[in-house]
XYZ file of C-alpha atoms in Angstrom:
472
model
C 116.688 15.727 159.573
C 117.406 13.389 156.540
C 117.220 9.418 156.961
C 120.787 7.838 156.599
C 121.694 4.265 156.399
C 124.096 1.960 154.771
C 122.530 0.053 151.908
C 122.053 -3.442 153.588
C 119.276 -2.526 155.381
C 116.373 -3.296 153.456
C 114.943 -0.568 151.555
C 111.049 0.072 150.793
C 109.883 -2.274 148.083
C 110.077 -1.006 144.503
C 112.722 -1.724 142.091
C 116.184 -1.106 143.159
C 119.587 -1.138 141.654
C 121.242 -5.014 142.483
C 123.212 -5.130 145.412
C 126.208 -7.439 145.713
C 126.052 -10.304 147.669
C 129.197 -9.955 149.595
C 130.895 -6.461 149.665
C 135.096 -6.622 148.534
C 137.020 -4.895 151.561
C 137.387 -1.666 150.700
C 133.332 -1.276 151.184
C 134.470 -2.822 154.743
C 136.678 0.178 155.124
C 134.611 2.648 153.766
C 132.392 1.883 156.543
C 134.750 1.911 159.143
C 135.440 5.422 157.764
C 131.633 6.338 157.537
C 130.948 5.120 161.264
C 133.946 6.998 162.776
C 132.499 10.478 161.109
C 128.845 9.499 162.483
C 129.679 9.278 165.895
C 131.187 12.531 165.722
C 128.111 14.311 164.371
C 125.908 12.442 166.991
C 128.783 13.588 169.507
C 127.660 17.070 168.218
C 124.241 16.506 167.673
C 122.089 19.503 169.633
C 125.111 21.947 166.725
C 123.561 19.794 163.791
C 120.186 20.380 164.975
C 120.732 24.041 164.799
C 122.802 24.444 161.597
C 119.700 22.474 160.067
C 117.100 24.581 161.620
C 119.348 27.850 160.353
C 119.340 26.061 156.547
C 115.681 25.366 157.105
C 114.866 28.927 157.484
C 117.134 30.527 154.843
C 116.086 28.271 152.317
C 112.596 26.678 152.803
C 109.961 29.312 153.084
C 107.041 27.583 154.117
C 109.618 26.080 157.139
C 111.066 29.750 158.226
C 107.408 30.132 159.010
C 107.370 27.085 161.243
C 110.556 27.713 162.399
C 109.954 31.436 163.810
C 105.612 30.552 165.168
C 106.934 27.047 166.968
C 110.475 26.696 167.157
C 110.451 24.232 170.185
C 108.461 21.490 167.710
C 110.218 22.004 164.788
C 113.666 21.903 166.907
C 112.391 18.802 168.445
C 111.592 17.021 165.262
C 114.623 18.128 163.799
C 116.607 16.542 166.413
C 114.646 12.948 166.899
C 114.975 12.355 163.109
C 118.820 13.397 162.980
C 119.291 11.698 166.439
C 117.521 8.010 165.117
C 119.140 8.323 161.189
C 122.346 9.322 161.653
C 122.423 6.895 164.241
C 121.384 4.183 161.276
C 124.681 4.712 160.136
C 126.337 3.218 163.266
C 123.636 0.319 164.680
C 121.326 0.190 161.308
C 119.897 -2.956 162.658
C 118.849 -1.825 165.524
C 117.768 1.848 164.753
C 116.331 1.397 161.255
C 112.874 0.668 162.143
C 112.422 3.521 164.427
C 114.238 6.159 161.628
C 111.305 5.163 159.286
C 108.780 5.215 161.772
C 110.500 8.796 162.908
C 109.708 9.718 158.713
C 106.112 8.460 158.943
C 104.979 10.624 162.337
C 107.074 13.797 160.548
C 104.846 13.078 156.992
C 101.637 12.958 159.013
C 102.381 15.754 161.537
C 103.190 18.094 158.562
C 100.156 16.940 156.477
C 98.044 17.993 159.545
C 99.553 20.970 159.976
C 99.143 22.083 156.076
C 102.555 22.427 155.441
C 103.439 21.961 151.146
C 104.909 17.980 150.402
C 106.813 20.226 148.076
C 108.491 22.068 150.879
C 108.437 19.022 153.316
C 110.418 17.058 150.778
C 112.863 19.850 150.228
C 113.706 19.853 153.773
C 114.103 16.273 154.077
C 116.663 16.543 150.489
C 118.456 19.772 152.224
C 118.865 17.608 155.460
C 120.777 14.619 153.969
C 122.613 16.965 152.070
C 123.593 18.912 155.362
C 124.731 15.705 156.844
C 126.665 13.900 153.672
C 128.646 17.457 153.926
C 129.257 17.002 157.668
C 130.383 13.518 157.296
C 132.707 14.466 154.216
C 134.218 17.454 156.319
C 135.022 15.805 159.573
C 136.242 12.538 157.457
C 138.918 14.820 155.807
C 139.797 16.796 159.027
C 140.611 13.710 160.544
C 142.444 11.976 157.502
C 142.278 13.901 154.152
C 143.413 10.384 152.513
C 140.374 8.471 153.842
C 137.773 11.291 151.927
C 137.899 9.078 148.742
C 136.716 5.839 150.655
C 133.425 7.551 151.288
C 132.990 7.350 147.675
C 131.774 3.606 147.853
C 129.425 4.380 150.098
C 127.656 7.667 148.522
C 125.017 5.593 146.678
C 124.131 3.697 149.493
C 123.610 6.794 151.463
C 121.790 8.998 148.877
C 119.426 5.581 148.116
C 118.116 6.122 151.435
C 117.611 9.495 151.741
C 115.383 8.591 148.454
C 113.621 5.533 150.335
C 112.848 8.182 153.752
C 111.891 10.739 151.429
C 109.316 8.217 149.533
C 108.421 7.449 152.842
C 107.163 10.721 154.067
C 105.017 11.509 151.058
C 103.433 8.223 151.460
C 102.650 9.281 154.684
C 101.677 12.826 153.820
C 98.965 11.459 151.094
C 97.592 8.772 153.259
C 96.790 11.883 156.040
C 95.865 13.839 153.608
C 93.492 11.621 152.175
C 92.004 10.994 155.930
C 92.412 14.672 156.388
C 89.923 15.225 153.076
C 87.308 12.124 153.779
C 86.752 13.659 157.313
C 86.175 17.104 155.944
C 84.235 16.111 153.390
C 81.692 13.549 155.962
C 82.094 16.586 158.382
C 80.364 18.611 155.658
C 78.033 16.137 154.824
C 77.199 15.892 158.298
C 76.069 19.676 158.851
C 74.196 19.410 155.420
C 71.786 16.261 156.494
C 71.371 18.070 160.127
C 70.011 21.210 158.311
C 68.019 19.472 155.817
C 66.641 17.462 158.300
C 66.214 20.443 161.106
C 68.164 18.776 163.439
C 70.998 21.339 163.622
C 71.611 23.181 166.706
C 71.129 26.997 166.635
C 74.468 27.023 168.612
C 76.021 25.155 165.812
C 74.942 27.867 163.414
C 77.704 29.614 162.754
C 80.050 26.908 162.609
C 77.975 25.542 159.918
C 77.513 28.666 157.798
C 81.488 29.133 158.255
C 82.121 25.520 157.331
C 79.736 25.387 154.168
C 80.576 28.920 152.948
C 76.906 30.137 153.379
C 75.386 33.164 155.555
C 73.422 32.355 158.737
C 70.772 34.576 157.815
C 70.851 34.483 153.866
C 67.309 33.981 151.939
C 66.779 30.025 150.846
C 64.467 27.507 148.950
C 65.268 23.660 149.449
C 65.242 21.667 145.540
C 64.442 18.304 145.574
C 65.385 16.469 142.016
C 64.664 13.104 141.018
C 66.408 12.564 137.275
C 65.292 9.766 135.302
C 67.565 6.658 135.091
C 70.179 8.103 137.044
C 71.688 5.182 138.894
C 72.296 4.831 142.122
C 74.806 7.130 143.548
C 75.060 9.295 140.474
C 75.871 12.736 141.161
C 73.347 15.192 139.980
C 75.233 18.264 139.656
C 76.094 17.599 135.659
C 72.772 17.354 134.758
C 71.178 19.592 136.911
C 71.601 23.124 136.571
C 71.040 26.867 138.509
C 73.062 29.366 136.378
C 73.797 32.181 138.337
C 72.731 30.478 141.703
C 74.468 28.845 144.450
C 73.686 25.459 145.034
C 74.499 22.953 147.483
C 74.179 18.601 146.586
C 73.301 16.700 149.238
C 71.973 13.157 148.039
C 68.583 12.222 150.059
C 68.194 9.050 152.289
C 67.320 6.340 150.155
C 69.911 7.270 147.393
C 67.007 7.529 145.015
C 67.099 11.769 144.772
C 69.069 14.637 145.878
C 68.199 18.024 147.341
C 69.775 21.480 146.836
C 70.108 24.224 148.950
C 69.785 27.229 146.835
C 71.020 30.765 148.381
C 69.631 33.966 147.244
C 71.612 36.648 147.954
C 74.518 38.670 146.453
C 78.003 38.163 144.627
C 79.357 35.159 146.706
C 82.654 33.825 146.247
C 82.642 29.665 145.823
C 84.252 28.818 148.963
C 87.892 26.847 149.967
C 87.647 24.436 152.553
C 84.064 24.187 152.721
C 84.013 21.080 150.447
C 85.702 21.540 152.470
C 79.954 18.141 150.730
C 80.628 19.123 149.017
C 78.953 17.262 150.169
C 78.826 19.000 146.927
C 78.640 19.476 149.562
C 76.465 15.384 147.522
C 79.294 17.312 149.148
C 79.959 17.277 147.492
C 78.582 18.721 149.796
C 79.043 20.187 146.176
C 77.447 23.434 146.344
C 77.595 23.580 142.557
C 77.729 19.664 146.196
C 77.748 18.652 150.503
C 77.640 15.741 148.704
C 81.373 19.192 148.978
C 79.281 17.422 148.738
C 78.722 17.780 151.473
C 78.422 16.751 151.200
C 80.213 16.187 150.377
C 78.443 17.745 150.950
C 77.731 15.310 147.013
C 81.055 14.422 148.017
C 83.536 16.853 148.818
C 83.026 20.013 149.467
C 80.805 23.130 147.976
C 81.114 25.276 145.194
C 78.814 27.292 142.946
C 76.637 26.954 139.498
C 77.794 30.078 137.651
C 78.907 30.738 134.588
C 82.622 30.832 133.872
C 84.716 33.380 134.942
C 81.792 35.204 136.962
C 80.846 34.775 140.788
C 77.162 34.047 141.649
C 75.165 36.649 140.596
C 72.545 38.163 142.932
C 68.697 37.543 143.046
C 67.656 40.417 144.797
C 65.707 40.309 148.289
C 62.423 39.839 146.571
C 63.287 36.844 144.494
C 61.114 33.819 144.921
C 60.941 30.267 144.376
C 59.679 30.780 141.057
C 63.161 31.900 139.603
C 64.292 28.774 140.649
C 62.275 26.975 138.048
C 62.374 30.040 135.756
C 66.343 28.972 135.716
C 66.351 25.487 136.019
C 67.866 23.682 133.338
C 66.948 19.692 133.873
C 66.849 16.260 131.303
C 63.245 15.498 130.112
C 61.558 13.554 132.442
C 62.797 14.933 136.035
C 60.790 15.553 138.666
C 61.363 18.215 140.776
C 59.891 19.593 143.955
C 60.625 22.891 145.164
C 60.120 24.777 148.140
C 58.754 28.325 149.184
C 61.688 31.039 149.918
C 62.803 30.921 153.911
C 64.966 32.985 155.971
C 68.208 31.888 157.813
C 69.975 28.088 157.959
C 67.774 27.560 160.732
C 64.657 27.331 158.239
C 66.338 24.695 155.923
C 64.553 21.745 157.486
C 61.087 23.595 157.125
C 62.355 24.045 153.783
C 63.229 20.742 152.867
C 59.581 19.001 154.238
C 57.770 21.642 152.049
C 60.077 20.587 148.649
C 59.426 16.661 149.606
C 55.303 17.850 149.687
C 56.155 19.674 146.561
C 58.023 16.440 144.475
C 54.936 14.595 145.451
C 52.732 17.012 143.936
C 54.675 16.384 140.987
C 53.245 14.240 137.857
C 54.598 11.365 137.327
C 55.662 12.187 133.749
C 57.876 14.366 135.044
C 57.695 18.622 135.447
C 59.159 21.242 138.387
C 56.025 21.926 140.440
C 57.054 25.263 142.977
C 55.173 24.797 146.142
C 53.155 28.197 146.307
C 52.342 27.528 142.941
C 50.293 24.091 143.347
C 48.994 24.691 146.811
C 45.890 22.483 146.035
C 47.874 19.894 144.750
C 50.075 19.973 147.543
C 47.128 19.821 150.113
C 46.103 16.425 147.999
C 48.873 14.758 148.425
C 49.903 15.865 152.460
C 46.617 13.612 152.951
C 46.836 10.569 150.841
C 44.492 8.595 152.091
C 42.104 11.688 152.440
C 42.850 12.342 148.691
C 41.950 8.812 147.485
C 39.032 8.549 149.406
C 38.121 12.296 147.817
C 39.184 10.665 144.572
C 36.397 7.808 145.100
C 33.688 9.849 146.378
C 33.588 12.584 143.643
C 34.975 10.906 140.599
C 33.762 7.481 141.769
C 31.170 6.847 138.630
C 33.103 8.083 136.734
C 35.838 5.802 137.121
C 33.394 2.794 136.578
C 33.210 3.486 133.167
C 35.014 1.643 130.341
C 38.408 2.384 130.044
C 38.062 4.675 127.037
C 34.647 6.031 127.997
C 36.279 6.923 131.337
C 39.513 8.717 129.767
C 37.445 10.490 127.637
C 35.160 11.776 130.683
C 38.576 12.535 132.558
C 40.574 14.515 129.935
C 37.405 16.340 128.983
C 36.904 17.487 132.768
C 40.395 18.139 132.884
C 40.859 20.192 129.853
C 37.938 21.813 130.474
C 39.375 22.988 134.088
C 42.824 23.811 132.595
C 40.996 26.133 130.113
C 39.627 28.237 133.001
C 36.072 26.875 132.088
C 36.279 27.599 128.709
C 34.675 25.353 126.245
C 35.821 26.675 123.238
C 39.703 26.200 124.133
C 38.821 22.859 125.803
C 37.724 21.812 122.360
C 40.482 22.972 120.509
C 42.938 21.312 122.776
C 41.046 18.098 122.616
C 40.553 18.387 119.013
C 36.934 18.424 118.940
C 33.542 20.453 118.709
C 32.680 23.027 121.189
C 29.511 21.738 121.572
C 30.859 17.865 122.227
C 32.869 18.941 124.855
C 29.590 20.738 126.503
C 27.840 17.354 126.023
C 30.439 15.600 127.468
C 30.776 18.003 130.756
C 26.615 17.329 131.124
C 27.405 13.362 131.383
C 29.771 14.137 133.747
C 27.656 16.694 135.875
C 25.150 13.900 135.694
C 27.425 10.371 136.836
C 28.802 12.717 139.921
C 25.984 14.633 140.756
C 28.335 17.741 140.980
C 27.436 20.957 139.335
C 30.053 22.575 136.834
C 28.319 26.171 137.809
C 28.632 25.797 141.542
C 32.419 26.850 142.584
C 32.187 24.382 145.596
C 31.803 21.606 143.399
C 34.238 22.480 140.908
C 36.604 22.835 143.586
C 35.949 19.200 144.698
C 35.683 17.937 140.918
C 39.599 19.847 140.591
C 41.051 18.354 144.113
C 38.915 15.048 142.975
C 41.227 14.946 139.700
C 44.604 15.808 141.269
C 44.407 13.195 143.612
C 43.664 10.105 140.956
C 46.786 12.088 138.894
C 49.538 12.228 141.668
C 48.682 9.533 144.292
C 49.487 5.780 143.516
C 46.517 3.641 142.200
């Protein structure tokens, strides 16, 4: 299986030991020697192919387990790669090309297959051992004398067994690499088609097997916004769900990301599935796919727990609210969360309700749980309905000087906050009970809206929200 070839065929670049210009005759010999012993190995090649596979299997684990589930391949590779190197050592011009284009295919077929570059190494080192010995036996069963001209060309051989072998783990990482980048987008993939609903509900349970998350498990869609994150910053540092799983996917314009949070039981962080890790911005992580997911935040998922423990549960009646109960997040973040939904196949409900959510959101900054700002939320689904609500109600009041119409607004706004109370409104604007009461009369006067008639004050409160959360 090992690559053999005498040392003036060019080697992989890298620094190597300086080779004479012009070799004195014995090297001349010593090939002569080396060339006569090749041909008899490849005159006995399909025996070398099976003494290797034997040594394979006795001492390479992870290869006595390819060996005995597909013998056929492994007997074939064994063969083209002792067929096309030991054959170097007879027409190297001619054969060297396709020996390290035989190590390449063998690096990348085992990287595919998920078989250690420990073990694949090994075998490679065990070959070229397996075929210096056979050269060294049948050179001294033929001519004990000639055993000592191999000498001058030991070196030469083991330098190229060392070139192959750099070869294959070249090859190896590269597919492994690919192998990783195609998980990870794969994850990232089934993360934007739930968040956007687009997943198919064949797809299902490919998806919860990929991502590490039940079909039918109990979820809220978070979507953050962090303050001068830049772009493609991954928010699963700064971010956090103790004892929840969470999977990063970053949103479409780069400027966010959401999280699919599970509720459910003790749930291992998954292998494989970031796989987007997304982070699952996984990556997806699901700590995220972006694994990830997407990555997932890229690569694959995993969980926010604390050390050494596995995701505790949030039992079947948790709601949204835990989320922000939990939530650990910089000043200044804005974050929109969504209402609790059953299965994957609700994620994309999910995910519209936390975007209505964020934009319910001041723009100071706050976690604002959907079922907990429904008003708000109604404002903002409407814009233009909102602003033109804004006008309407709060319209003379707006017309004011600046400070005359801040002071109008906060009053009003306390005053709501404080469940109609005028003595708290007064403390928390620190001022008289009985200014804030004159105030609230101005104000019942420039809208023509009654403080004392719940349909007004309802349109006074949706009035407000929308000049606080849509854009002037």
């Amino acid at each position: 299986m090992q690559h053999l070839v005498p040392a003036h065929v060019r080697p992989l670049p890298g620094p190597r030991p300086p080779v004479p210009a012009a070799r004195p005759a014995v090297d001349a010999e010593a090939l002569s020697v080396l060339h006569r012993a090749a041909r008899t190995l490849m005159a006995g090649l399909p025996e070398l192919t099976e003494r290797l596979m034997t040594l394979l299997s006795e001492c390479e684990p992870a290869y006595r387990t390819a060996v005995r589930t597909d013998p056929e391949n492994v007997r074939e590779e064994v063969q083209r790669s002792l067929r096309l190197n030991v054959g170097s050592l007879i027409r190297p011009g001619e054969l060297r090309e396709a020996a390290r284009r035989c190590s390449w295919a063998i690096g990348r077929a085992r990287a595919e297959d998920g078989l250690p570059l420990d073990a694949l190494l090994r075998a490679f080192r065990l070959g070229g051992g397996m075929v210096w010995q056979g050269l060294v036996d049948e050179t001294a069963r033929r001519d004990p004398a000639d055993v000592r001209l191999l000498v001058h060309v030991a070196a030469d051989v083991w330098n190229f067994v060392d070139d192959h072998c750099a070869i294959v783990a070249d090859a190896y990482r590269q597919t492994e690499r690919e192998l990783m980048w195609r998980r990870e987008n794969r994850l990232r993939l089934m993360t934007t088609a739930l968040l956007d609903g687009t997943a198919r509900i064949a797809d299902l349970p490919a998806t919860a097997a990929a991502l590490g998350l039940p079909e039918e498990g109990r979820y809220a869609v978070v979507l953050a916004r962090l303050p001068a994150v830049r772009a493609g910053a991954d928010v699963r540092g700064r971010l956090h769900l103790p004892g929840l799983r969470v999977l990063w996917s970053r949103d479409r314009d780069g400027g966010g990301s959401y999280g699919i949070v599970l509720f459910g039981g003790d749930l291992d962080v998954p292998h494989g599935g970031g796989e987007p890790g997304h982070g699952h911005d996984g990556g997806l992580g699901a700590r995220g796919p972006e694994r990830t997911a997407a990555v997932p935040e890229a690569g694959g998922p995993s969980g926010d727990r604390p050390d050494g423990e596995h995701a505790r549960t949030h039992g079947p009646d948790a709601d949204a609210g835990e989320i922000a109960r939990l939530l650990a997040s910089p000043p200044g973040s804005r974050i929109g969360v969504s209402p609790v939904v059953e299965g994957l196949a609700a994620i994309g409900d999910a995910r519209r309700l936390a975007d209505t959510a964020l934009r319910a959101c001041p723009r100071s900054g706050g976690t604002v749980v959907l079922e907990e700002h429904l008003p708000a939320a109604l404002v903002v689904s409407a814009p233009a309905l909102g602003a033109a609500l804004a006008e309407r109600v709060l319209g003379p009041l707006l017309r004011l000087d600046a400070s005359d119409r801040d002071i109008m607004l906060d009053t009003l706004t306390a005053w709501l906050a404080c469940d109609g109370s005028a003595q708290r409104a007064a403390g928390r604007l620190y001022c008289h009970r009985n200014t804030v009461l004159n105030r609230l009369r101005r104000c019942e006067q420039l809208t023509g809206r009654s403080l004392t008639r719940p349909a007004d004050v309802v349109e006074l409160s949706l009035a407000l929200a929308a000049r606080n959360l849509l854009d002037p």
